[in-house]
Coordinates of C-alpha atoms in Angstrom, one line a residue:
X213 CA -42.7 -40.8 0.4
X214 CA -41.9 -37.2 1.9
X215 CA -38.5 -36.7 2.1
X216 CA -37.0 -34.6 5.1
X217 CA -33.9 -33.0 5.7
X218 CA -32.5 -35.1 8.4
X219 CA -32.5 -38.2 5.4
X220 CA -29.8 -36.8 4.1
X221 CA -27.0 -35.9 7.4
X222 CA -23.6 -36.0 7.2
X223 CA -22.8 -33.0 8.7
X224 CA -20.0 -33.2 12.0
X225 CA -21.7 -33.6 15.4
X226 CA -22.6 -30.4 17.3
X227 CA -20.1 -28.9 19.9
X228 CA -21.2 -27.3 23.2
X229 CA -18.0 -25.4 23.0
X230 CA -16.9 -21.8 20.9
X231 CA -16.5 -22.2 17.2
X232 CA -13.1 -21.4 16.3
X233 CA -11.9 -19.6 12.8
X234 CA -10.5 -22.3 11.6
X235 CA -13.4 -24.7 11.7
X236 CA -16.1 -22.0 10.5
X237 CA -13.7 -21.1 8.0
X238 CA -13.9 -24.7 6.6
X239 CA -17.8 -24.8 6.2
X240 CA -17.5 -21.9 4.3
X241 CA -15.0 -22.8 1.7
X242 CA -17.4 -26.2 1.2
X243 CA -19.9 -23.4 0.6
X244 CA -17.9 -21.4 -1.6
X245 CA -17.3 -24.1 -3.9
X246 CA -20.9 -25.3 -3.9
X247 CA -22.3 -22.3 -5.0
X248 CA -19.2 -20.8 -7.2
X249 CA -21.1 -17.9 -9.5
X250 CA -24.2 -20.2 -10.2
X251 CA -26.0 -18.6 -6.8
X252 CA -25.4 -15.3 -5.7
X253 CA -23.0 -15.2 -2.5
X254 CA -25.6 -13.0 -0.5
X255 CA -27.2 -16.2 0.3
X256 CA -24.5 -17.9 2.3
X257 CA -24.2 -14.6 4.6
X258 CA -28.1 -14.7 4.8
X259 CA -27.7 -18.5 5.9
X260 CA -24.7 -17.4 8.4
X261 CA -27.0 -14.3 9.7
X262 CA -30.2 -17.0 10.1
X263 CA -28.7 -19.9 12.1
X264 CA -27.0 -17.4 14.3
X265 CA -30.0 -15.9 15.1
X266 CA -31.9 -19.5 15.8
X267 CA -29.3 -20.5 17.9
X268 CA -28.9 -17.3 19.7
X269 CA -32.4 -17.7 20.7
X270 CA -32.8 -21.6 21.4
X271 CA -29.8 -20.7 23.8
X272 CA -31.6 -17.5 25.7
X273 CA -34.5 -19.5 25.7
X274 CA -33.8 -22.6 27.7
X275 CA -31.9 -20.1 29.7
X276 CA -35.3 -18.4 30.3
X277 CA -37.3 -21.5 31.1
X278 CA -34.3 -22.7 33.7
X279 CA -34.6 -19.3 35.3
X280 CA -38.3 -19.9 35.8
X281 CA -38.2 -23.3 37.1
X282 CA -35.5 -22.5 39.4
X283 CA -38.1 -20.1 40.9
X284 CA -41.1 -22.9 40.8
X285 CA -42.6 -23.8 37.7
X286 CA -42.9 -27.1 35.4
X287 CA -41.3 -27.1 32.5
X288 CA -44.3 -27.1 30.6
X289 CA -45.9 -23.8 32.1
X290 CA -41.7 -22.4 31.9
X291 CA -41.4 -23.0 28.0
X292 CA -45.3 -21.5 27.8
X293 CA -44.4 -17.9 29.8
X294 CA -41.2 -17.9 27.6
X295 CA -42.8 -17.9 24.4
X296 CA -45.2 -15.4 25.5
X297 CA -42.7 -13.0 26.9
X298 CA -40.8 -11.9 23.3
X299 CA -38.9 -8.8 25.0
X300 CA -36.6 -10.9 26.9
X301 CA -34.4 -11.9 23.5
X302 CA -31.9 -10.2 22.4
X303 CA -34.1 -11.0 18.8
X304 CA -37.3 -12.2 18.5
X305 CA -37.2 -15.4 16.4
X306 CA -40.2 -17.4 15.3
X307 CA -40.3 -20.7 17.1
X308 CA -42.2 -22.8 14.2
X309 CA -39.0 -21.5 12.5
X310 CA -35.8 -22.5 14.4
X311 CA -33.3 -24.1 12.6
X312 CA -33.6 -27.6 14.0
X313 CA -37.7 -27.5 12.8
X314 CA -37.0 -26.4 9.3
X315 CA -34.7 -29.4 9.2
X316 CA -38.0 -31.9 10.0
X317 CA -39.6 -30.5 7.1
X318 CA -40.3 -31.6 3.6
X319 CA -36.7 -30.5 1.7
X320 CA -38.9 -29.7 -1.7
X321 CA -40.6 -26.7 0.6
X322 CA -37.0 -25.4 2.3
X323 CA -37.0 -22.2 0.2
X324 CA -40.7 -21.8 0.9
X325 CA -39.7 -22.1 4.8
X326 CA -36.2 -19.9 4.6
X327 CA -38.7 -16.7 3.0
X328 CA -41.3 -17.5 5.2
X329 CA -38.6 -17.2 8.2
X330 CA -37.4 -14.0 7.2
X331 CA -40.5 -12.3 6.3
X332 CA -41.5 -13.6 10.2
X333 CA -38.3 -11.9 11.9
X334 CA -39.2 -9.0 10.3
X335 CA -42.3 -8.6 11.0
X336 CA -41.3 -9.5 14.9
X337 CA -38.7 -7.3 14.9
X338 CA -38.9 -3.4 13.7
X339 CA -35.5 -3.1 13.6
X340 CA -35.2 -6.2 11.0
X341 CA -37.2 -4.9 8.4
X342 CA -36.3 -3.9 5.2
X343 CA -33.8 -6.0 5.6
X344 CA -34.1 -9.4 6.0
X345 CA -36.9 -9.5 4.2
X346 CA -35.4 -8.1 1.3
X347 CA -33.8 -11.7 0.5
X348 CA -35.9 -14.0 -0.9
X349 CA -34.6 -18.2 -1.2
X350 CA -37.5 -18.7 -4.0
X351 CA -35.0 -17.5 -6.1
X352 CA -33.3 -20.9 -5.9
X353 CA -36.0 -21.9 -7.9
X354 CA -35.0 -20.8 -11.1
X355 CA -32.7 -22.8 -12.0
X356 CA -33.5 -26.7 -11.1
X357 CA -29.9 -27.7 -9.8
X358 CA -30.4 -24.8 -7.4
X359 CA -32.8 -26.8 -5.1
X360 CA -30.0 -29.2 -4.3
X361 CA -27.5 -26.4 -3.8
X362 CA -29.7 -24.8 -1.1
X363 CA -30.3 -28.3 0.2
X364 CA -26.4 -28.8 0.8
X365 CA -25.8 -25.2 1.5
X366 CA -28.4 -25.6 4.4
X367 CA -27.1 -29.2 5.8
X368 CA -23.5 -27.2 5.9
X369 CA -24.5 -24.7 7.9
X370 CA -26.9 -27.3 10.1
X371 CA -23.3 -28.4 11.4
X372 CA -22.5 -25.3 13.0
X373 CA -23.2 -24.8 16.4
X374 CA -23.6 -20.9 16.9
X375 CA -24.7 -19.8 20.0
X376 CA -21.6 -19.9 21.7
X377 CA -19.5 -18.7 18.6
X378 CA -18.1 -15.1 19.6
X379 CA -18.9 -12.0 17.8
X380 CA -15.7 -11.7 16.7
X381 CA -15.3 -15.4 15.0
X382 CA -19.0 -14.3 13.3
X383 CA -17.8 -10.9 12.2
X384 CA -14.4 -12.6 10.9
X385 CA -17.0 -15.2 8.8
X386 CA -19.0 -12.4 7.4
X387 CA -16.1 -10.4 6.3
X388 CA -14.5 -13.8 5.1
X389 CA -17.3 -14.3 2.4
X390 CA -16.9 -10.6 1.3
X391 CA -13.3 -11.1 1.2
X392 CA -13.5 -14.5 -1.3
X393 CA -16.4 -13.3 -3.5
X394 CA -14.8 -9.7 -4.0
X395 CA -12.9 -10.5 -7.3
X396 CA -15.8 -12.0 -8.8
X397 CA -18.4 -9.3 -7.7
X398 CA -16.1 -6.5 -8.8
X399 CA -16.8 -7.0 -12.2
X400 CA -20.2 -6.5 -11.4
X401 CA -19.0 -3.0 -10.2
X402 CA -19.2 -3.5 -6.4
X403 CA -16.2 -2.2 -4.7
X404 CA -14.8 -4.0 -1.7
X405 CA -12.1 -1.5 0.3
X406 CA -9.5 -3.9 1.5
X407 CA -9.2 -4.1 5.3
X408 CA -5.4 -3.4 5.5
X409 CA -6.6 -0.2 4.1
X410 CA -9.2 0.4 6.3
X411 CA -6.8 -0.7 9.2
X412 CA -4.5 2.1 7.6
X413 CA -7.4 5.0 7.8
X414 CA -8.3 4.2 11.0
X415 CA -5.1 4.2 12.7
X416 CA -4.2 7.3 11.6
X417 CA -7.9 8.8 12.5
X418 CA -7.6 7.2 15.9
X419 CA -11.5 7.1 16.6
X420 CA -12.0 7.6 20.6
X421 CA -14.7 6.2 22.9
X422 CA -17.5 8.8 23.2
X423 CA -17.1 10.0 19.7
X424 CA -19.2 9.4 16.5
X425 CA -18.3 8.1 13.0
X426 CA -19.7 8.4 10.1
X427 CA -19.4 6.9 6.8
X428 CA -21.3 8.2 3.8
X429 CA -20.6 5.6 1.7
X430 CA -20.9 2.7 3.7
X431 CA -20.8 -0.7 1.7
X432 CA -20.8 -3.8 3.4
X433 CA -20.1 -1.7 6.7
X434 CA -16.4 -2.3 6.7
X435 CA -15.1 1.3 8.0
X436 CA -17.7 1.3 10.6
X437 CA -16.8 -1.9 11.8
X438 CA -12.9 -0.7 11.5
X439 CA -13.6 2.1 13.9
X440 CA -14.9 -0.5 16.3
X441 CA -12.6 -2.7 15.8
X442 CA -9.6 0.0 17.0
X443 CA -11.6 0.9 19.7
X444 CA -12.1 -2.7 20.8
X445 CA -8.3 -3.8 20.4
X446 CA -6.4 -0.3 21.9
X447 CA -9.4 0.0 24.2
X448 CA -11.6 -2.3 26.0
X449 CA -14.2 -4.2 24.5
X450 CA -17.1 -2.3 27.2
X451 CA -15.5 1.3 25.3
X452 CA -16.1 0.1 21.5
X453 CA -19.7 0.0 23.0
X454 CA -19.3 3.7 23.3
X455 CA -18.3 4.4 20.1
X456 CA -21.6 6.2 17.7
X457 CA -21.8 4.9 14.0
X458 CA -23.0 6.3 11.5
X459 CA -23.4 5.3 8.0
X460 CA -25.4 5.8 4.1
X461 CA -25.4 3.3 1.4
X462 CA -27.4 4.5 -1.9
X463 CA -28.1 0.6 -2.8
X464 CA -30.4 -0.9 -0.6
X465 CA -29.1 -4.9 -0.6
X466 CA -25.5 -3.6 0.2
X467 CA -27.3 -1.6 3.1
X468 CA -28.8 -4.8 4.2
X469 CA -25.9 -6.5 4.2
X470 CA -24.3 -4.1 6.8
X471 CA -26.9 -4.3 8.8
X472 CA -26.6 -7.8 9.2
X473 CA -22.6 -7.0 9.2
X474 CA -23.1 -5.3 12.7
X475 CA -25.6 -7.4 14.6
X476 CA -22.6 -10.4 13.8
X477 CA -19.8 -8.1 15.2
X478 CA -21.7 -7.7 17.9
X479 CA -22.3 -3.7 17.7
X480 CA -25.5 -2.4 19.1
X481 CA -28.2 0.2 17.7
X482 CA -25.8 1.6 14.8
X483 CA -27.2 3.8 12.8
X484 CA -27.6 3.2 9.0
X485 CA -29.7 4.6 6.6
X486 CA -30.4 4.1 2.9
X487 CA -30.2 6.9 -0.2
X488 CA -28.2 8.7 -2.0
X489 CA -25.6 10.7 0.5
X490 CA -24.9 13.6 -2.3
X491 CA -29.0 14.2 -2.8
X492 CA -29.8 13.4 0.3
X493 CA -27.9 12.9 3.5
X494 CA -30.2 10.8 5.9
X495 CA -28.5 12.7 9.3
X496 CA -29.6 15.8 9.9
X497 CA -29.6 18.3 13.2
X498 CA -33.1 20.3 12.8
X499 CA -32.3 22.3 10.1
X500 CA -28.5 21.7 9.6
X501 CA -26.3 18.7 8.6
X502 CA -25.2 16.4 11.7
X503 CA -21.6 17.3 11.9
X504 CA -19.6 14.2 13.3
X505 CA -16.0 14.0 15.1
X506 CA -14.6 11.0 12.6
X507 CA -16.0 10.9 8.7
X508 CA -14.2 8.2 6.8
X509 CA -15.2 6.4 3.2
X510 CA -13.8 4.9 0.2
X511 CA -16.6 6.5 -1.7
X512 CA -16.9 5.6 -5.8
X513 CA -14.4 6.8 -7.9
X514 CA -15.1 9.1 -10.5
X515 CA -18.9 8.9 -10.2
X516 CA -20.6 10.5 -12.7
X517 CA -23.9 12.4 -12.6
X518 CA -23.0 14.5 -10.0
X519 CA -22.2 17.9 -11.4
X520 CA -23.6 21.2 -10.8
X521 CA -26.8 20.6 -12.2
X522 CA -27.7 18.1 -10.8
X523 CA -25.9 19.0 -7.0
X524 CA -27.9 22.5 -7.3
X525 CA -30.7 20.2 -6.6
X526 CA -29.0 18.6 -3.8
X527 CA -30.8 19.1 0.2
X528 CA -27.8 21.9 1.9
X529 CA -25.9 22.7 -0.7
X530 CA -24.9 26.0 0.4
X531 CA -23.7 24.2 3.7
X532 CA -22.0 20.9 1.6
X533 CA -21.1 22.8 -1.5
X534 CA -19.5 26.2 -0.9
X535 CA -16.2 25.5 -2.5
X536 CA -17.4 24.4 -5.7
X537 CA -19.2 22.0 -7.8
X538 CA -17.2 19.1 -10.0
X539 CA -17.5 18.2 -13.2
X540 CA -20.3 15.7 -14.4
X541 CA -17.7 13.0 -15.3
X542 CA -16.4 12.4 -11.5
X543 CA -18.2 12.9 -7.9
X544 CA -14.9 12.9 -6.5
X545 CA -14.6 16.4 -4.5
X546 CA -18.6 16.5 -4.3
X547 CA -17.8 13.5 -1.9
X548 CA -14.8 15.3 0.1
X549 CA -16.7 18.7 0.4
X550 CA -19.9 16.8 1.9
X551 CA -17.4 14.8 4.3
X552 CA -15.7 17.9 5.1
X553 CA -19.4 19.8 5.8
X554 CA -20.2 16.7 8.2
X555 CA -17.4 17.5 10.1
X556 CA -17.3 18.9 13.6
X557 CA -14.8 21.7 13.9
X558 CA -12.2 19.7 15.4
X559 CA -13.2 16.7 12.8
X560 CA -10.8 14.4 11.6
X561 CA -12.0 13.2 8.2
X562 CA -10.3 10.8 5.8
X563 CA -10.9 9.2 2.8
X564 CA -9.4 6.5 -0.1
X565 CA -9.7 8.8 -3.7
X566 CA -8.8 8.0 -7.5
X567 CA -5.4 9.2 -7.3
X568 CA -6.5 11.7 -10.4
X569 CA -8.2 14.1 -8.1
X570 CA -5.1 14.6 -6.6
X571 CA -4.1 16.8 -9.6
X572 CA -7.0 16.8 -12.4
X573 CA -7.6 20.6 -13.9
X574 CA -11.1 23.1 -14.4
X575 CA -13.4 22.9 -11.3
X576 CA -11.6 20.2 -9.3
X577 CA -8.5 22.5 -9.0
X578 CA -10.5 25.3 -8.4
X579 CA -12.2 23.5 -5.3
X580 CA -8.7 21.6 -4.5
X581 CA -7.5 25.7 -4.3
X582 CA -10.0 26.9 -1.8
X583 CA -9.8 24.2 0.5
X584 CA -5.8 24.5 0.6
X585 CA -6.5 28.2 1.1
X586 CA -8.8 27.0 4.1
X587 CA -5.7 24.8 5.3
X588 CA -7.8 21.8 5.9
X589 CA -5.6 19.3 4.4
X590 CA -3.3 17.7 6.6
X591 CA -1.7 15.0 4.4
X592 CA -1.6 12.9 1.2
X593 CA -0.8 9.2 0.9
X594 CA -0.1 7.8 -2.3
X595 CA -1.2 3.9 -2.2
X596 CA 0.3 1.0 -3.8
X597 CA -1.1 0.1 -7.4
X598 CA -3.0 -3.0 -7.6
X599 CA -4.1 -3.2 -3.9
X600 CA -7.9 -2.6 -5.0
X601 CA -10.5 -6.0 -6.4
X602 CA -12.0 -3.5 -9.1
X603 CA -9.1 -1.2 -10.5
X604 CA -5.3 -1.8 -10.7
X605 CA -4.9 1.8 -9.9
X606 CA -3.0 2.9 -7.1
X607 CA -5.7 5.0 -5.5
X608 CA -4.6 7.8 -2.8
X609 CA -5.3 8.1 1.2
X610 CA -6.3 12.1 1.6
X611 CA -6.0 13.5 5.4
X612 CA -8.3 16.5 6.8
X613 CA -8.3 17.6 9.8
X614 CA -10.7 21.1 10.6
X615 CA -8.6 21.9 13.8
X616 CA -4.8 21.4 12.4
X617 CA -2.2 21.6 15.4
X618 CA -0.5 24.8 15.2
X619 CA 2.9 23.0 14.1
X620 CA 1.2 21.4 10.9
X621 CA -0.7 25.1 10.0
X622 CA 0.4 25.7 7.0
X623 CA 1.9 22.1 5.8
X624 CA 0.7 19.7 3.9
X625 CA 2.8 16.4 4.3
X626 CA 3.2 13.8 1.6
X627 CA 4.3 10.3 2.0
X628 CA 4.5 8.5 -1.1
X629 CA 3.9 4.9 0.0
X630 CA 4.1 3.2 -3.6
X631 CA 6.3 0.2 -2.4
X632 CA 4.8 -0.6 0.7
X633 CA 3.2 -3.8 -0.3
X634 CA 3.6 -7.9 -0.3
X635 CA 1.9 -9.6 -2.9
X636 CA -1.2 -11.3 -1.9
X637 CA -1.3 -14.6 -0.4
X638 CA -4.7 -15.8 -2.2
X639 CA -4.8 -13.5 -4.9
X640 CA -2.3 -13.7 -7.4
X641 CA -2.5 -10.7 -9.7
X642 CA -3.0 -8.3 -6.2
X643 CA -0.7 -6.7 -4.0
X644 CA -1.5 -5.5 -0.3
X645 CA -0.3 -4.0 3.1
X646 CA 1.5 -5.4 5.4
X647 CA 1.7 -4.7 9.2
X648 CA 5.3 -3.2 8.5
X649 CA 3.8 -1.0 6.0
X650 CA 1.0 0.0 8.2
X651 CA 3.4 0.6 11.0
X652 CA 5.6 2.8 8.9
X653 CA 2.9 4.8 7.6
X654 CA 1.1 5.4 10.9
X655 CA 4.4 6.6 12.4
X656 CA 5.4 9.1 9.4
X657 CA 2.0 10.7 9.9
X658 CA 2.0 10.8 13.6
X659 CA 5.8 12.4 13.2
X660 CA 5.0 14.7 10.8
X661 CA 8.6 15.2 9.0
X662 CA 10.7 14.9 6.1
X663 CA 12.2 11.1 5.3
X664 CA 14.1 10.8 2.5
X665 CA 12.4 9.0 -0.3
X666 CA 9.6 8.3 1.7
X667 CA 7.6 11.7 3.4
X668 CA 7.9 15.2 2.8
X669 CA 6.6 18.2 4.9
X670 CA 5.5 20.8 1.7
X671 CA 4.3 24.6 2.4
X672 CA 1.7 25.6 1.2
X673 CA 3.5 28.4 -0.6
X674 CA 5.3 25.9 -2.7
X675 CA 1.8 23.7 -3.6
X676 CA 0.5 27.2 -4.5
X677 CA 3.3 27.6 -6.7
X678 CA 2.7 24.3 -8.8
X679 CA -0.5 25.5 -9.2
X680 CA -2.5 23.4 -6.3
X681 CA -0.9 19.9 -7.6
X682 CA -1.5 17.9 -5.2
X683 CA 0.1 14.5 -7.1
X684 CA 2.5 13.2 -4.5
X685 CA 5.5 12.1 -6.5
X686 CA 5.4 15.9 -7.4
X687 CA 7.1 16.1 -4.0
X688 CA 8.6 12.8 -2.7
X689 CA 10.4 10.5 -5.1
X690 CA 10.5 7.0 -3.6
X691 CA 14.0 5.6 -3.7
X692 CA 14.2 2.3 -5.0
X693 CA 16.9 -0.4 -3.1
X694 CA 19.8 -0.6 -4.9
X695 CA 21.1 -3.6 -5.7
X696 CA 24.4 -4.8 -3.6
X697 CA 27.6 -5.5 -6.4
X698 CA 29.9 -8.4 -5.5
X699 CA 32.9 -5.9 -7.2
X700 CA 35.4 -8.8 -7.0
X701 CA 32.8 -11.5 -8.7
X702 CA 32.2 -9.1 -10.8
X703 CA 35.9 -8.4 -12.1
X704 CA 36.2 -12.3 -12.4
X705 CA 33.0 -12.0 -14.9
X706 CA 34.3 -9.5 -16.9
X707 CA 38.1 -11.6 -17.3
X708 CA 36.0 -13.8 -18.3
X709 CA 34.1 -12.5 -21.0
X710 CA 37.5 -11.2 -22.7
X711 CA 39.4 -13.9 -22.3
X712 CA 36.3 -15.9 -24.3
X713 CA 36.6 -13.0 -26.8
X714 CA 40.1 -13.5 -27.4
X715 CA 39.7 -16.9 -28.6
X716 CA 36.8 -15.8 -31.0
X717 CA 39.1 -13.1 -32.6
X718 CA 42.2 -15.9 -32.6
X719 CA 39.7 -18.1 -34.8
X720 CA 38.4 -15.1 -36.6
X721 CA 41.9 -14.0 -37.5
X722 CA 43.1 -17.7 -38.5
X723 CA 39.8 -18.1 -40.8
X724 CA 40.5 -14.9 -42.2
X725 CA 44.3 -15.8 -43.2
X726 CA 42.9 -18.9 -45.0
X727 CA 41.1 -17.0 -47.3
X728 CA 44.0 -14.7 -48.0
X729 CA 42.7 -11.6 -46.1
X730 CA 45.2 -9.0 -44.4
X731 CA 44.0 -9.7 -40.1
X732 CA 45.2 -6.1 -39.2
X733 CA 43.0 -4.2 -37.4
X734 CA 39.4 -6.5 -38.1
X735 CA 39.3 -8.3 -34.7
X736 CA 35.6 -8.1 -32.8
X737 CA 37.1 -7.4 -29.8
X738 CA 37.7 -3.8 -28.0
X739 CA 41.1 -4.7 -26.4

């Protein structure tokens, strides 16, 4: 007997209603735990992504065919004239393929049906392929136990009702499973930038409506989406719309991913691109590099393979390169001097870097030289340690700015932000920031003076004189609390103690006297 999908419900009645946090946060923890590290987590935002996009449609749809027989139509000849007329959708999705029709079908074909449903969307729409497509569910066929995971994975999801859920409850999902799965997939070596750090960057950058941002290294999207995000919250939510992204990501999954990371936010006609930034940067102004007003990344850490060898083969060079080229073992200033070269010359650029290249030696001091010459660098921020999924490190927060107001000409300022943390309320061995810490941050940049134990306004005569060092507790020493005395509990302690070494010596002395011993001057005691 075939066996369908709707055999097996148990999933919560639909709701007409929006889809809070909380209850789309509760399907996926049930997912979480049903896949653990047997299946890889992509899947769950691909099964997020794809019932969001069914529902989306089923909802514009019947909208579409009430619109038509308002004006005079049957239903029939309504629902026929909306198929035909794929440009009125926000996406095209495949009919046969809707959510609620891949639940009627046999559940040994649902991977089958899941690829065959991507491969469609892409094919209907342009902007969906090499994306989508690039997932494919048969790989739940590998292992047999898989099947059934897919099977519950699928009837979890079937209990959402989407097409009411705002972009910002679907963006908050998305960056949910990211957030969960980033301990385990940093051991695989991808790097997940926290958002309070993100948060951090992009307050201090303060993106504007009408500008455009670019991130080099994108991941999963998460600066991007940060950008937005500020936009959106000091702004209005019509002015975010205004905001140009911009973004590279040299793996072509993770690139998917943020693809899929925007549509869910709600952000329209990014533009992202695949390849490697330091080869090949995808933007380009006829013969130059596109020069941007914002350029933010938390680019990989001391990449290797990127020194001068290989970056002499690198597309504008000249333009990207003119300070230097870095060592083989770490990418790190290859990264800042291409950020820096995609600029506009009143860019703001910032960027999270291994605190090493703060104050490593050979061609990265060279390089670090000629930009401070070029008084570009408008501050350094020394991170927590531990705040980061893949490295207990502390990492560092490096400011640029190619139009430096004439009162920080000159300056450098350092804010040495090593205790501004809480530990992390899911993660036990992690630290992160908190709004406080943010706050205080933000406002030490924004006032631009010395605070003791905390920020430091530095000369560039006096980083010139400790030969370009750029390591930030070079200049600010953070000043731990001291801890409070109780003097007068204190004093009753230390009466205390000698009265309880009096009595040892009286015993000392009287065992002492048994044995015949002379007691003078061999008490324990310091009286």
């Amino acid at each position: 007997m075939e066996r369908k999908l709707t055999d097996f419900l148990d999933a919560p009645p639909k709701k007409d209603n929006g889809l809070t946090r909380e209850e789309l946060e509760r399907v996926l923890k049930k997912a979480a735990d049903l896949i653990r590290t047997r299946v890889d987590y992509k899947y769950i935002l691909l099964l997020l992504f794809l019932k969001r996009l069914s529902d989306e449609w089923e909802k514009e749809f019947e909208e579409y065919v009430r619109k038509l027989m308002n004006e005079g139509l049957d239903r029939k000849t309504a629902e026929e004239l909306a198929l035909k007329d794929r440009e009125a959708y926000t996406i095209s999705y495949p009919p046969e393929y809707l959510w609620r029709k891949l639940r009627e079908k046999d559940i040994e074909s649902l991977p089958q049906n899941l690829s065959q449903a991507l491969k469609k969307l892409a094919e209907l729409n342009p902007n969906l392929r090499g994306i989508v497509d690039r997932f494919d569910f048969m790989e739940f066929m590998l292992h047999r136990d898989n099947a059934e995971i897919l099977r519950q994975l699928f009837e979890l999801f079937s209990g959402l009702d989407l097409k009411n859920a705002s972009p910002d409850v679907l963006g908050d999902a998305y960056e949910w499973i990211l957030r969960y799965f980033a301990p385990q997939k940093a051991k695989e070596g991808e790097v997940y930038t926290p958002r309070e750090v993100i948060r951090l960057l992009v307050e201090i950058l303060k993106p504007e409506p009408g500008e455009e941002v670019y991130d080099p290294s994108m991941g999963s999207g998460g600066m991007l989406i940060g950008a937005y995000i500020y936009v959106k919250e000091h702004r209005r939510a019509d002015e975010a719309k205004k905001l140009f992204l911009y973004g590279q990501e040299v793996n072509p999954t993770t690139y998917a991913l943020a693809e899929m990371n925007m549509i869910l936010h709600g952000i329209k006609s990014p533009k992202l691109a695949v390849g490697d930034t330091l080869l090949r940067p995808a933007f380009k102004e006829g013969e130059r590099l596109k020069r941007f007003d914002v350029v933010i990344a938390n680019p990989p850490w001391n990449q290797d393979g990127y020194g001068e060898a290989t970056l002499k083969k690198a597309e504008f060079k000249e333009e990207r390169f003119k300070y230097g080229y870095p060592p083989n073992n770490s990418a790190d200033w290859a990264w800042i001097q291409h950020m820096l070269a995609s600029a506009k010359d009143n860019g703001r650029v910032g960027i999270v870097i291994d605190n090493g290249a703060l104050f490593r030696g050979g061609a990265e001091k060279k390089i670090r030289a000629k930009i401070l010459k070029d008084d570009l660098l408008e501050a350094v921020i020394l991170l927590p340690e531990k705040l980061f999924y893949n490295t207990g490190a502390p990492g560092a927060i490096m400011i640029f700015n190619r139009n430096k107001p004439d009162d920080r000409k000159g300056k450098v300022l350092f804010i040495n932000a090593s205790q501004e943390y809480e530990k992390h309320p899911e993660v036990r061995k992690l630290n992160r920031l908190g709004e406080e810490h943010i706050r205080k941050i933000v406002d030490a940049f924004e006032k631009f003076e010395d605070v003791d134990g905390f920020a430091r306004v530095v000369d560039l005569d006096e980083i010139k004189e400790n030969d370009y060092n750029l390591n930030v507790t070079l200049y600010v020493f953070s000043m731990e609390e001291e801890e409070e005395i109780d003097v007068k509990a204190e004093w009753e302690e230390l009466r205390r103690i000698n009265e309880e070494l009096a009595e040892v010596d009286e015993k000392i002395e009287g065992y002492l006297r048994e044995l015949g011993h002379d007691c003078v001057n061999t008490t324990v005691s310091n009286k």
